[in-house]
Amino acid sequence: MVTQTRVHLQTLVGLLLIFVVHLSRPVCVDVPSETDAVLGEPMKLTCISCLKRDEIKAKTLVDWYYMPKKEKDIPPDKTHIFKYDVDNPVESDGPFKGRLTWDGSKDLQDVSIQIKSATYNDSGVYECHVLRKFEFDFFTPSVSVTKHIKLKVQAKAPGDVAALYSEIMMYVLLVCLTFWLLVEMIYCYRKISKSDEQAQDTAY
């Protein structure tokens, strides 16, 4: 009976380890980009395009465009400012040349770029265009995702109470979930121990 108890305990420990490893794995979360930049400070233009199937290899092409603000009923001019193709990030010629850096992830689910030092002229709309070509045996389908970021450059950083509140709530939820798992483990261990004791009493 002692051996059986040890087996149950080892199983619970294994489940806990799996849970911890699962939490530690990087998870793709599609979050919107910040839209307020501070004059003279670096600004990350966040663009997330999560892969739905990890087992499928995909060739990812990324293009960034900039559109300055225009008057109503007049379509804005779209300027190509950055490109990522075949593991090679390249800046396009133009007003952003030398002012942009690649800030994405290795798995290309995060395809963000960063403005090194924001200026008032950087205010406008940025377009992130992601094209994925999936590799199958007989055909190569593609998926296209386009996102827009309306950026405003200000002299001072505005307060972002909502973002701080969301971050705090995320950590509180994580702590509560971990505590609940520990309580469940203790409950299961006590239940198993009690069952073993009853089985031993019955045997005698």
Short mmCIF file of C-alpha atoms in Angstrom, two decimals:
data_model
loop_
_atom_site.label_atom_id
_atom_site.label_comp_id
_atom_site.label_asym_id
_atom_site.label_seq_id
_atom_site.Cartn_x
_atom_site.Cartn_y
_atom_site.Cartn_z
CA MET A 1 0.00 0.00 0.00
CA VAL A 2 2.93 2.31 0.69
CA THR A 3 4.17 1.72 -2.86
CA GLN A 4 0.77 2.60 -4.25
CA THR A 5 0.75 5.83 -2.26
CA ARG A 6 4.17 6.73 -3.63
CA VAL A 7 2.95 6.11 -7.17
CA HIS A 8 -0.01 8.42 -6.64
CA LEU A 9 2.25 11.08 -5.13
CA GLN A 10 4.68 10.82 -8.03
CA THR A 11 1.78 11.21 -10.44
CA LEU A 12 0.64 14.39 -8.69
CA VAL A 13 4.17 15.78 -8.73
CA GLY A 14 4.41 14.98 -12.44
CA LEU A 15 1.17 16.82 -13.13
CA LEU A 16 2.48 19.83 -11.23
CA LEU A 17 5.70 19.81 -13.26
CA ILE A 18 3.73 19.62 -16.51
CA PHE A 19 1.61 22.56 -15.35
CA VAL A 20 4.70 24.62 -14.48
CA VAL A 21 6.38 23.81 -17.80
CA HIS A 22 3.19 24.74 -19.64
CA LEU A 23 3.11 28.11 -17.90
CA SER A 24 6.78 28.72 -18.69
CA ARG A 25 6.34 28.06 -22.43
CA PRO A 26 6.04 31.16 -24.59
CA VAL A 27 2.43 31.85 -25.49
CA CYS A 28 1.41 33.96 -28.44
CA VAL A 29 -1.07 36.64 -27.38
CA ASP A 30 -2.44 39.05 -29.94
CA VAL A 31 -2.16 42.40 -28.16
CA PRO A 32 -2.73 45.82 -29.73
CA SER A 33 0.12 48.24 -30.19
CA GLU A 34 0.68 51.36 -28.14
CA THR A 35 -0.53 54.42 -30.01
CA ASP A 36 1.09 57.24 -28.02
CA ALA A 37 4.76 57.99 -28.60
CA VAL A 38 6.97 60.43 -26.71
CA LEU A 39 9.04 62.94 -28.63
CA GLY A 40 12.67 61.85 -28.82
CA GLU A 41 12.01 58.42 -27.26
CA PRO A 42 12.05 54.98 -28.96
CA MET A 43 8.63 53.66 -29.94
CA LYS A 44 7.73 50.03 -30.63
CA LEU A 45 5.07 49.45 -33.27
CA THR A 46 3.63 46.13 -32.14
CA CYS A 47 2.24 43.73 -34.71
CA ILE A 48 1.34 40.19 -33.58
CA SER A 49 0.33 37.45 -36.01
CA CYS A 50 -0.06 34.17 -34.11
CA LEU A 51 0.49 30.86 -35.86
CA LYS A 52 -2.52 28.59 -35.46
CA ARG A 53 -0.60 25.36 -36.09
CA ASP A 54 2.89 24.95 -34.65
CA GLU A 55 3.56 21.80 -36.65
CA ILE A 56 3.27 23.51 -40.03
CA LYS A 57 6.29 25.26 -41.46
CA ALA A 58 5.50 28.61 -42.99
CA LYS A 59 7.47 31.16 -44.99
CA THR A 60 6.70 34.58 -43.56
CA LEU A 61 6.93 37.87 -45.46
CA VAL A 62 6.39 41.16 -43.63
CA ASP A 63 5.86 44.63 -45.06
CA TRP A 64 5.41 47.89 -43.15
CA TYR A 65 3.85 51.01 -44.63
CA TYR A 66 3.41 54.57 -43.39
CA MET A 67 0.51 56.89 -44.23
CA PRO A 68 0.59 60.51 -43.02
CA LYS A 69 -2.58 62.21 -41.96
CA LYS A 70 -4.53 63.75 -44.80
CA GLU A 71 -7.66 65.78 -45.14
CA LYS A 72 -11.02 64.06 -45.48
CA ASP A 73 -12.01 62.53 -48.81
CA ILE A 74 -8.36 62.51 -49.88
CA PRO A 75 -6.68 59.07 -49.76
CA PRO A 76 -3.34 59.20 -47.94
CA ASP A 77 -0.10 58.38 -49.68
CA LYS A 78 1.23 54.97 -48.63
CA THR A 79 5.01 54.74 -48.22
CA HIS A 80 6.82 51.42 -47.90
CA ILE A 81 9.22 51.78 -44.94
CA PHE A 82 10.33 48.26 -43.90
CA LYS A 83 10.46 44.71 -45.20
CA TYR A 84 11.28 41.29 -43.70
CA ASP A 85 11.97 38.60 -46.26
CA VAL A 86 13.82 35.28 -45.85
CA ASP A 87 15.33 36.10 -42.44
CA ASN A 88 16.54 39.45 -43.69
CA PRO A 89 15.06 42.70 -42.25
CA VAL A 90 15.57 45.59 -44.65
CA GLU A 91 14.75 49.29 -44.32
CA SER A 92 13.32 51.01 -47.36
CA ASP A 93 14.70 54.26 -48.74
CA GLY A 94 12.84 57.34 -47.58
CA PRO A 95 12.23 59.47 -44.49
CA PHE A 96 12.54 56.46 -42.13
CA LYS A 97 15.86 55.24 -43.50
CA GLY A 98 18.27 54.63 -40.60
CA ARG A 99 15.56 55.24 -37.98
CA LEU A 100 13.91 51.80 -37.83
CA THR A 101 15.03 48.51 -36.27
CA TRP A 102 13.53 45.02 -36.31
CA ASP A 103 11.93 44.17 -32.95
CA GLY A 104 10.19 40.89 -33.74
CA SER A 105 10.56 37.33 -32.43
CA LYS A 106 12.50 34.42 -33.95
CA ASP A 107 9.33 32.45 -34.66
CA LEU A 108 7.91 35.47 -36.53
CA GLN A 109 4.71 35.58 -34.56
CA ASP A 110 5.82 38.98 -33.31
CA VAL A 111 6.74 41.04 -36.39
CA SER A 112 7.11 44.41 -34.69
CA ILE A 113 9.49 47.22 -35.58
CA GLN A 114 10.84 50.10 -33.50
CA ILE A 115 11.31 53.78 -34.23
CA LYS A 116 14.64 54.75 -32.68
CA SER A 117 13.68 58.34 -31.86
CA ALA A 118 10.13 59.55 -32.49
CA THR A 119 9.50 62.94 -34.09
CA TYR A 120 6.30 64.88 -34.64
CA ASN A 121 6.46 63.95 -38.33
CA ASP A 122 6.11 60.27 -37.35
CA SER A 123 2.47 60.80 -36.38
CA GLY A 124 0.14 59.00 -38.75
CA VAL A 125 -1.09 55.53 -39.64
CA TYR A 126 1.22 52.52 -39.88
CA GLU A 127 0.19 49.39 -41.74
CA CYS A 128 1.60 45.97 -40.91
CA HIS A 129 1.09 43.40 -43.64
CA VAL A 130 1.95 39.74 -42.92
CA LEU A 131 1.89 37.05 -45.60
CA ARG A 132 2.41 33.41 -44.62
CA LYS A 133 2.96 30.69 -47.20
CA PHE A 134 2.38 27.27 -45.66
CA GLU A 135 4.31 24.27 -46.91
CA PHE A 136 2.33 21.14 -47.68
CA ASP A 137 3.25 18.17 -49.84
CA PHE A 138 1.02 18.98 -52.79
CA PHE A 139 0.06 22.65 -52.52
CA THR A 140 1.13 25.89 -50.83
CA PRO A 141 -1.77 27.91 -49.40
CA SER A 142 -1.20 31.41 -48.06
CA VAL A 143 -2.77 33.58 -45.36
CA SER A 144 -2.62 37.37 -45.32
CA VAL A 145 -3.11 39.59 -42.24
CA THR A 146 -3.19 43.39 -42.22
CA LYS A 147 -3.19 45.61 -39.13
CA HIS A 148 -3.23 49.38 -38.69
CA ILE A 149 -1.68 51.48 -35.94
CA LYS A 150 -2.70 55.13 -35.54
CA LEU A 151 0.31 56.78 -33.91
CA LYS A 152 0.38 60.15 -32.18
CA VAL A 153 3.66 61.71 -31.03
CA GLN A 154 3.42 63.89 -27.93
CA ALA A 155 5.89 65.93 -25.90
CA LYS A 156 5.15 64.02 -22.67
CA ALA A 157 4.06 60.49 -21.89
CA PRO A 158 0.34 60.19 -21.03
CA GLY A 159 -0.73 58.16 -18.02
CA ASP A 160 -1.91 54.65 -18.88
CA VAL A 161 -3.90 53.45 -15.89
CA ALA A 162 -5.77 50.80 -17.89
CA ALA A 163 -2.58 49.02 -18.97
CA LEU A 164 -1.22 49.00 -15.41
CA TYR A 165 -4.52 47.60 -14.10
CA SER A 166 -4.55 44.85 -16.74
CA GLU A 167 -0.99 43.80 -15.88
CA ILE A 168 -1.78 43.64 -12.16
CA MET A 169 -4.90 41.56 -12.79
CA MET A 170 -2.90 39.14 -14.96
CA TYR A 171 -0.41 38.46 -12.14
CA VAL A 172 -3.21 38.12 -9.57
CA LEU A 173 -4.95 35.57 -11.79
CA LEU A 174 -1.72 33.61 -12.22
CA VAL A 175 -1.13 33.50 -8.45
CA CYS A 176 -4.73 32.39 -7.79
CA LEU A 177 -4.46 29.64 -10.40
CA THR A 178 -1.21 28.33 -8.88
CA PHE A 179 -2.71 28.40 -5.38
CA TRP A 180 -5.79 26.50 -6.58
CA LEU A 181 -3.59 23.81 -8.11
CA LEU A 182 -1.65 23.38 -4.84
CA VAL A 183 -4.90 23.07 -2.87
CA GLU A 184 -6.14 20.41 -5.29
CA MET A 185 -2.88 18.47 -4.91
CA ILE A 186 -3.08 18.55 -1.11
CA TYR A 187 -6.72 17.45 -1.22
CA CYS A 188 -5.96 14.55 -3.56
CA TYR A 189 -2.97 13.48 -1.48
CA ARG A 190 -5.03 13.42 1.72
CA LYS A 191 -7.82 11.53 -0.01
CA ILE A 192 -5.37 8.91 -1.30
CA SER A 193 -3.72 8.58 2.12
CA LYS A 194 -7.11 8.14 3.80
CA SER A 195 -8.09 5.46 1.29
CA ASP A 196 -4.85 3.59 1.96
CA GLU A 197 -5.43 3.73 5.71
CA GLN A 198 -8.97 2.38 5.32
CA ALA A 199 -7.69 -0.38 3.07
CA GLN A 200 -5.06 -1.34 5.64
CA ASP A 201 -7.66 -1.40 8.46
CA THR A 202 -9.90 -3.62 6.36
CA ALA A 203 -7.01 -5.95 5.64
CA TYR A 204 -6.35 -6.39 9.37
#
